[in-house]
Amino acid sequence: MSDMQSLASSITAVTSPFRHYLHELHERYQALNDGAVADYIPELTLAKPEWFGICVVTKAGQVFEIGDCDQLFTIQSISKAFVYGLALEDHGRDYVNSKVSVEPTGEAFNAIVLDEKTNRPYNPMVNAGAIATTDLVKGANSTERLKRMLAMFKRYTGRDHDINVPIFLSEKATGFRNRAMAYLMLNFGMVSDRVDETLDLYFQQCSIMVTAKDLAMLSATLANGGVNPVTGERALDERYVQDVISVMLTCGMYDGSGEWAYRVGMPAKSGVGGGITAVAPNTLGVGTFSPLLDAKGNSARGIKVCEALSHDFGLHLFNVAQPAHDLAECIAGNDADNW
Ligand code: GLN
């Protein structure tokens, strides 16, 4: 993007009626106090229930931010989608598929369950499949593997990321279910024998600090075919973008994935830190942050925001009806009278 183009798009981003729309959405759902912050480790209970950020990044690189978009929180399970992309790049589709299937489970994210016939974990978006995926990240040692992962996130978001060390240590000290799953998979030859190193890496990847804006950059990059729309840097090989977003659509919201596909229809991934990243392919990425979670571990306000965006702008993948508003017109300010 040229300097003039990026200046033009940042001016649009400040004055556009779309910004006004997002502001109203934020106000509407700030009042919603359903759900509870995650409490399986003490550090996550420090999250403030009122925190709420919505960020949208378009394919053209326009950034719209409302509310707490600079508040850092841990990426948690959202990392799983992107590490899956890295594993695909490292090994190719066939090998990765031989270790992790792509079937929804209908079970909770931490269920200890493997496919009975093949012994593979069901999909890369639940913990068992994510641990198997993390095992596939190449690198001579744990430091190199972590560095490669952090470099990957930087390509997507355009900035460096830190790990929240107290959260990492708490995840590591209490992650007995994850440990059990990893050893069960070792028993079936689904993961290599560097199990403890992989578990550490998995707990570290969950503890990467991000903002709602980062989450919007992550999904906008996928929406833009794997290239960050602001920096122009490629984050994921184009061949694997479709793989990652298909699994996000069918499995990204855990056992809420079917209802999500039905109501929202945008490939997405949630995390217990309160984030959701959602992709409208070829159009935009959404990042939301609100730590109040529903019973399935998905952010309650985030779900509402994505549902409204999908409905109002026809972003559902299978939408064939005329949406209430035309996104491009709204962003450009041509239907300002409607807002
Ligand atoms: N660290 C969490 C775990 O492994 C991540 C789960 C999540 O975000 N759903 O249990």
Short mmCIF file of C-alpha atoms and ligand atoms in Angstrom, two decimals:
data_model
loop_
_atom_site.label_atom_id
_atom_site.label_comp_id
_atom_site.label_asym_id
_atom_site.label_seq_id
_atom_site.Cartn_x
_atom_site.Cartn_y
_atom_site.Cartn_z
CA MET A 1 0.00 0.00 0.00
CA SER A 2 1.36 3.46 -0.89
CA ASP A 3 1.62 6.23 1.73
CA MET A 4 -1.26 8.10 0.10
CA GLN A 5 -3.41 4.96 0.07
CA SER A 6 -2.74 4.18 3.68
CA LEU A 7 -3.41 7.80 4.67
CA ALA A 8 -6.71 7.66 2.77
CA SER A 9 -7.70 4.41 4.40
CA SER A 10 -6.83 5.58 7.89
CA ILE A 11 -8.93 8.74 7.38
CA THR A 12 -11.82 6.55 6.21
CA ALA A 13 -11.33 4.35 9.25
CA VAL A 14 -11.77 7.34 11.59
CA THR A 15 -14.77 8.96 9.91
CA SER A 16 -16.61 6.04 8.34
CA PRO A 17 -20.21 5.19 9.30
CA PHE A 18 -18.91 1.67 9.83
CA ARG A 19 -17.03 3.01 12.83
CA HIS A 20 -20.25 4.47 14.13
CA TYR A 21 -21.95 1.09 13.60
CA LEU A 22 -19.24 -0.70 15.59
CA HIS A 23 -19.51 1.89 18.32
CA GLU A 24 -23.23 1.16 18.67
CA LEU A 25 -22.56 -2.56 18.69
CA HIS A 26 -20.02 -2.07 21.46
CA GLU A 27 -22.45 0.00 23.51
CA ARG A 28 -25.24 -2.53 23.04
CA TYR A 29 -23.25 -5.55 24.15
CA GLN A 30 -21.22 -3.85 26.87
CA ALA A 31 -24.48 -4.05 28.83
CA LEU A 32 -24.55 -7.85 28.47
CA ASN A 33 -23.08 -9.43 31.58
CA ASP A 34 -23.72 -13.11 30.85
CA GLY A 35 -20.98 -15.66 31.43
CA ALA A 36 -17.97 -15.83 33.75
CA VAL A 37 -14.21 -15.36 33.47
CA ALA A 38 -12.15 -18.57 33.24
CA ASP A 39 -11.03 -19.74 36.65
CA TYR A 40 -9.12 -22.99 36.06
CA ILE A 41 -5.92 -21.09 36.97
CA PRO A 42 -5.85 -18.11 39.36
CA GLU A 43 -4.16 -15.71 36.90
CA LEU A 44 -7.13 -15.77 34.52
CA THR A 45 -9.54 -14.70 37.28
CA LEU A 46 -7.75 -11.32 37.33
CA ALA A 47 -9.42 -10.42 34.02
CA LYS A 48 -11.93 -7.60 34.42
CA PRO A 49 -15.48 -8.58 33.36
CA GLU A 50 -16.05 -5.14 31.80
CA TRP A 51 -13.12 -5.40 29.36
CA PHE A 52 -14.52 -5.34 25.86
CA GLY A 53 -12.84 -4.60 22.54
CA ILE A 54 -13.95 -4.96 18.93
CA CYS A 55 -11.54 -4.60 16.03
CA VAL A 56 -12.15 -5.09 12.32
CA VAL A 57 -9.39 -5.10 9.71
CA THR A 58 -10.41 -5.10 6.07
CA LYS A 59 -8.68 -6.78 3.18
CA ALA A 60 -7.61 -3.29 2.08
CA GLY A 61 -5.84 -2.81 5.42
CA GLN A 62 -8.31 -0.39 7.03
CA VAL A 63 -8.38 -0.80 10.80
CA PHE A 64 -11.44 -0.07 12.95
CA GLU A 65 -10.97 -0.28 16.72
CA ILE A 66 -13.59 0.26 19.42
CA GLY A 67 -13.15 -0.21 23.18
CA ASP A 68 -10.34 -2.17 24.82
CA CYS A 69 -8.38 -3.08 21.70
CA ASP A 70 -4.94 -2.56 23.25
CA GLN A 71 -5.60 -4.64 26.37
CA LEU A 72 -3.27 -7.64 26.43
CA PHE A 73 -4.62 -11.10 27.27
CA THR A 74 -3.52 -14.66 26.52
CA ILE A 75 -4.30 -16.08 23.09
CA GLN A 76 -5.05 -19.56 24.51
CA SER A 77 -6.82 -21.83 22.04
CA ILE A 78 -6.85 -19.26 19.25
CA SER A 79 -3.19 -20.19 18.76
CA LYS A 80 -4.30 -23.67 17.65
CA ALA A 81 -5.56 -22.55 14.24
CA PHE A 82 -2.32 -20.77 13.39
CA VAL A 83 0.00 -23.47 14.70
CA TYR A 84 -1.99 -25.88 12.52
CA GLY A 85 -1.02 -23.71 9.55
CA LEU A 86 2.63 -23.86 10.59
CA ALA A 87 2.47 -27.67 10.90
CA LEU A 88 0.99 -27.86 7.39
CA GLU A 89 3.83 -25.74 6.06
CA ASP A 90 6.38 -27.87 7.91
CA HIS A 91 5.08 -31.27 6.79
CA GLY A 92 2.44 -30.93 4.07
CA ARG A 93 -1.22 -31.92 4.21
CA ASP A 94 -0.94 -35.72 3.97
CA TYR A 95 1.47 -36.17 6.83
CA VAL A 96 -0.38 -33.75 9.11
CA ASN A 97 -3.67 -35.51 8.31
CA SER A 98 -2.12 -38.83 9.29
CA LYS A 99 -1.57 -37.42 12.80
CA VAL A 100 -4.63 -35.20 13.28
CA SER A 101 -8.06 -35.67 11.72
CA VAL A 102 -10.47 -32.86 10.76
CA GLU A 103 -13.72 -34.16 12.28
CA PRO A 104 -15.73 -32.10 14.77
CA THR A 105 -16.04 -33.86 18.13
CA GLY A 106 -19.21 -32.47 19.65
CA GLU A 107 -17.25 -32.83 22.90
CA ALA A 108 -15.71 -30.24 25.20
CA PHE A 109 -12.33 -28.81 24.17
CA ASN A 110 -10.47 -30.77 26.82
CA ALA A 111 -12.14 -34.16 26.25
CA ILE A 112 -9.79 -37.12 26.38
CA VAL A 113 -10.95 -38.83 23.23
CA LEU A 114 -9.26 -40.20 20.11
CA ASP A 115 -10.75 -41.64 16.91
CA GLU A 116 -11.24 -45.34 17.72
CA LYS A 117 -10.25 -46.62 14.28
CA THR A 118 -7.18 -44.51 13.54
CA ASN A 119 -6.19 -43.39 17.06
CA ARG A 120 -5.86 -39.86 15.73
CA PRO A 121 -7.13 -36.90 17.72
CA TYR A 122 -10.31 -35.58 16.12
CA ASN A 123 -9.20 -32.15 14.99
CA PRO A 124 -6.50 -29.53 15.60
CA MET A 125 -8.84 -27.12 17.42
CA VAL A 126 -9.44 -29.25 20.52
CA ASN A 127 -6.65 -29.76 23.03
CA ALA A 128 -5.63 -33.30 22.01
CA GLY A 129 -5.35 -32.36 18.33
CA ALA A 130 -3.61 -29.11 19.18
CA ILE A 131 -0.95 -30.92 21.21
CA ALA A 132 -0.39 -33.30 18.28
CA THR A 133 -0.11 -30.27 15.99
CA THR A 134 2.35 -28.53 18.29
CA ASP A 135 4.43 -31.72 18.26
CA LEU A 136 4.78 -31.23 14.48
CA VAL A 137 6.38 -27.78 14.72
CA LYS A 138 9.91 -28.24 13.47
CA GLY A 139 13.04 -27.03 15.29
CA ALA A 140 16.24 -28.51 16.71
CA ASN A 141 15.26 -27.73 20.29
CA SER A 142 12.52 -26.11 22.36
CA THR A 143 13.97 -22.60 22.02
CA GLU A 144 14.09 -22.82 18.25
CA ARG A 145 10.57 -24.23 18.03
CA LEU A 146 9.20 -21.44 20.21
CA LYS A 147 11.11 -18.84 18.19
CA ARG A 148 9.61 -20.15 14.97
CA MET A 149 6.15 -19.98 16.48
CA LEU A 150 6.61 -16.41 17.72
CA ALA A 151 8.05 -15.39 14.33
CA MET A 152 4.96 -16.85 12.68
CA PHE A 153 2.61 -14.81 14.91
CA LYS A 154 4.66 -11.71 14.14
CA ARG A 155 4.15 -12.26 10.41
CA TYR A 156 0.39 -12.33 10.97
CA THR A 157 0.10 -9.39 13.38
CA GLY A 158 3.05 -7.24 12.36
CA ARG A 159 4.47 -7.01 15.87
CA ASP A 160 6.49 -8.92 18.46
CA HIS A 161 4.69 -11.02 21.05
CA ASP A 162 5.64 -11.89 24.62
CA ILE A 163 4.68 -14.86 26.72
CA ASN A 164 2.86 -14.31 29.98
CA VAL A 165 5.24 -16.30 32.19
CA PRO A 166 3.01 -16.64 35.31
CA ILE A 167 0.19 -17.98 33.11
CA PHE A 168 2.57 -20.35 31.32
CA LEU A 169 3.85 -21.68 34.65
CA SER A 170 0.32 -22.10 36.00
CA GLU A 171 -0.81 -23.91 32.83
CA LYS A 172 2.23 -26.16 33.14
CA ALA A 173 1.72 -26.85 36.84
CA THR A 174 -1.97 -27.72 36.49
CA GLY A 175 -2.31 -29.12 32.96
CA PHE A 176 -2.77 -32.75 34.00
CA ARG A 177 -5.49 -33.48 31.46
CA ASN A 178 -3.31 -32.14 28.66
CA ARG A 179 -0.42 -34.23 29.96
CA ALA A 180 -2.66 -37.32 30.06
CA MET A 181 -3.77 -36.73 26.45
CA ALA A 182 -0.20 -36.26 25.26
CA TYR A 183 0.92 -39.54 26.84
CA LEU A 184 -2.11 -41.37 25.49
CA MET A 185 -1.17 -40.13 22.03
CA LEU A 186 2.44 -41.19 22.59
CA ASN A 187 1.10 -44.66 23.38
CA PHE A 188 -0.57 -44.72 19.95
CA GLY A 189 2.40 -43.25 18.11
CA MET A 190 0.53 -40.05 17.29
CA VAL A 191 3.19 -37.80 18.84
CA SER A 192 6.97 -38.07 19.04
CA ASP A 193 8.66 -38.95 22.31
CA ARG A 194 9.68 -35.37 23.13
CA VAL A 195 6.36 -35.15 24.99
CA ASP A 196 7.40 -32.90 27.86
CA GLU A 197 9.09 -30.45 25.52
CA THR A 198 5.97 -30.37 23.32
CA LEU A 199 3.70 -29.85 26.31
CA ASP A 200 5.86 -26.93 27.44
CA LEU A 201 5.64 -25.50 23.96
CA TYR A 202 1.86 -25.98 23.94
CA PHE A 203 1.51 -24.22 27.31
CA GLN A 204 3.77 -21.41 26.03
CA GLN A 205 1.77 -21.00 22.83
CA CYS A 206 -1.43 -20.69 24.90
CA SER A 207 0.27 -17.99 27.01
CA ILE A 208 1.22 -15.67 24.13
CA MET A 209 -0.08 -12.17 24.80
CA VAL A 210 -2.29 -10.56 22.18
CA THR A 211 -4.86 -7.77 21.82
CA ALA A 212 -8.21 -7.65 20.01
CA LYS A 213 -6.40 -5.76 17.27
CA ASP A 214 -3.90 -8.62 16.90
CA LEU A 215 -6.81 -11.05 16.59
CA ALA A 216 -8.33 -8.96 13.81
CA MET A 217 -4.95 -8.88 12.04
CA LEU A 218 -4.69 -12.68 12.35
CA SER A 219 -8.08 -13.26 10.72
CA ALA A 220 -7.68 -10.44 8.19
CA THR A 221 -4.47 -12.11 7.05
CA LEU A 222 -6.35 -15.37 6.49
CA ALA A 223 -9.16 -13.44 4.77
CA ASN A 224 -6.51 -11.93 2.51
CA GLY A 225 -5.14 -15.30 1.38
CA GLY A 226 -2.35 -15.50 3.97
CA VAL A 227 -0.86 -12.04 3.42
CA ASN A 228 -1.05 -9.42 6.17
CA PRO A 229 -3.10 -6.63 4.55
CA VAL A 230 -1.27 -3.86 6.39
CA THR A 231 2.37 -4.94 6.16
CA GLY A 232 2.06 -6.92 2.91
CA GLU A 233 4.04 -9.77 4.48
CA ARG A 234 3.04 -13.37 3.74
CA ALA A 235 2.24 -15.25 6.96
CA LEU A 236 0.93 -18.55 5.57
CA ASP A 237 1.48 -20.40 2.32
CA GLU A 238 -1.56 -19.76 0.13
CA ARG A 239 -2.06 -23.54 -0.34
CA TYR A 240 -2.95 -23.99 3.33
CA VAL A 241 -5.23 -21.03 3.99
CA GLN A 242 -8.32 -22.98 2.89
CA ASP A 243 -7.34 -25.91 5.15
CA VAL A 244 -7.00 -23.69 8.21
CA ILE A 245 -10.23 -21.78 7.71
CA SER A 246 -12.26 -24.91 6.89
CA VAL A 247 -11.28 -26.47 10.19
CA MET A 248 -12.04 -23.18 11.94
CA LEU A 249 -15.55 -23.27 10.48
CA THR A 250 -16.30 -26.86 11.50
CA CYS A 251 -14.39 -27.06 14.80
CA GLY A 252 -13.20 -23.59 15.89
CA MET A 253 -15.85 -22.92 18.52
CA TYR A 254 -15.54 -26.36 20.19
CA ASP A 255 -18.89 -28.01 20.84
CA GLY A 256 -20.56 -24.72 19.89
CA SER A 257 -19.22 -25.02 16.33
CA GLY A 258 -22.42 -26.31 14.70
CA GLU A 259 -24.55 -23.55 16.10
CA TRP A 260 -21.86 -21.00 15.22
CA ALA A 261 -21.73 -22.21 11.60
CA TYR A 262 -25.52 -22.00 11.46
CA ARG A 263 -25.93 -18.58 13.03
CA VAL A 264 -22.69 -16.75 12.16
CA GLY A 265 -21.15 -18.73 9.30
CA MET A 266 -17.70 -17.17 9.60
CA PRO A 267 -14.70 -19.46 10.23
CA ALA A 268 -13.56 -18.53 13.72
CA LYS A 269 -11.51 -19.57 16.72
CA SER A 270 -12.10 -18.78 20.37
CA GLY A 271 -9.89 -18.98 23.44
CA VAL A 272 -10.58 -19.05 27.17
CA GLY A 273 -8.66 -15.78 27.55
CA GLY A 274 -11.80 -14.17 26.08
CA GLY A 275 -10.72 -13.67 22.46
CA ILE A 276 -12.44 -14.62 19.23
CA THR A 277 -10.94 -14.23 15.78
CA ALA A 278 -13.35 -14.55 12.84
CA VAL A 279 -12.70 -14.59 9.10
CA ALA A 280 -14.88 -13.27 6.30
CA PRO A 281 -12.86 -14.71 3.38
CA ASN A 282 -11.77 -12.12 0.83
CA THR A 283 -13.38 -9.39 2.92
CA LEU A 284 -12.20 -8.79 6.48
CA GLY A 285 -11.09 -10.15 9.83
CA VAL A 286 -12.79 -9.56 13.17
CA GLY A 287 -11.09 -9.67 16.57
CA THR A 288 -13.12 -9.43 19.76
CA PHE A 289 -12.07 -9.50 23.37
CA SER A 290 -14.33 -9.93 26.38
CA PRO A 291 -13.35 -12.40 29.10
CA LEU A 292 -16.90 -13.37 30.14
CA LEU A 293 -17.27 -16.90 28.75
CA ASP A 294 -20.34 -19.04 28.13
CA ALA A 295 -20.57 -22.64 29.35
CA LYS A 296 -18.62 -23.90 26.30
CA GLY A 297 -15.69 -21.57 26.88
CA ASN A 298 -16.57 -19.03 24.17
CA SER A 299 -16.73 -15.27 24.82
CA ALA A 300 -20.41 -14.35 25.26
CA ARG A 301 -20.10 -10.75 24.01
CA GLY A 302 -17.80 -11.83 21.19
CA ILE A 303 -20.42 -14.27 19.90
CA LYS A 304 -23.05 -11.52 19.85
CA VAL A 305 -20.77 -9.11 17.99
CA CYS A 306 -19.91 -11.65 15.29
CA GLU A 307 -23.54 -12.67 14.97
CA ALA A 308 -24.59 -9.04 14.43
CA LEU A 309 -21.81 -8.30 11.93
CA SER A 310 -22.60 -11.45 9.98
CA HIS A 311 -26.31 -10.68 9.89
CA ASP A 312 -26.11 -6.96 9.14
CA PHE A 313 -23.51 -7.20 6.37
CA GLY A 314 -24.30 -10.65 4.95
CA LEU A 315 -20.94 -12.11 6.01
CA HIS A 316 -22.28 -15.66 6.54
CA LEU A 317 -20.36 -17.88 4.10
CA PHE A 318 -23.59 -19.24 2.67
CA ASN A 319 -25.54 -16.02 2.64
CA VAL A 320 -27.47 -15.56 -0.60
CA ALA A 321 -29.89 -12.86 0.55
CA GLN A 322 -29.46 -9.13 0.21
CA PRO A 323 -27.94 -7.98 3.53
CA ALA A 324 -29.35 -5.04 5.47
CA HIS A 325 -26.24 -3.02 4.62
CA ASP A 326 -23.56 -3.06 2.00
CA LEU A 327 -20.21 -3.29 3.72
CA ALA A 328 -18.18 -1.40 1.13
CA GLU A 329 -20.73 1.42 1.00
CA CYS A 330 -20.86 1.63 4.76
CA ILE A 331 -17.08 1.79 5.07
CA ALA A 332 -16.84 4.36 2.30
CA GLY A 333 -19.58 6.46 3.91
CA ASN A 334 -22.01 6.26 1.01
CA ASP A 335 -24.92 5.09 3.10
CA ALA A 336 -24.24 7.44 6.00
CA ASP A 337 -27.93 8.34 6.24
CA ASN A 338 -28.69 4.86 7.46
CA TRP A 339 -26.61 5.24 10.61
N1 GLN B 1 -4.65 -23.49 27.99
C1 GLN B 1 -5.95 -24.03 27.82
C2 GLN B 1 -5.91 -25.54 27.88
O1 GLN B 1 -5.07 -26.15 27.28
C3 GLN B 1 -6.51 -23.56 26.51
C4 GLN B 1 -7.91 -23.97 26.35
C5 GLN B 1 -8.79 -23.01 25.61
O2 GLN B 1 -8.51 -21.83 25.32
N2 GLN B 1 -9.96 -23.51 25.37
O3 GLN B 1 -6.72 -26.12 28.57
#
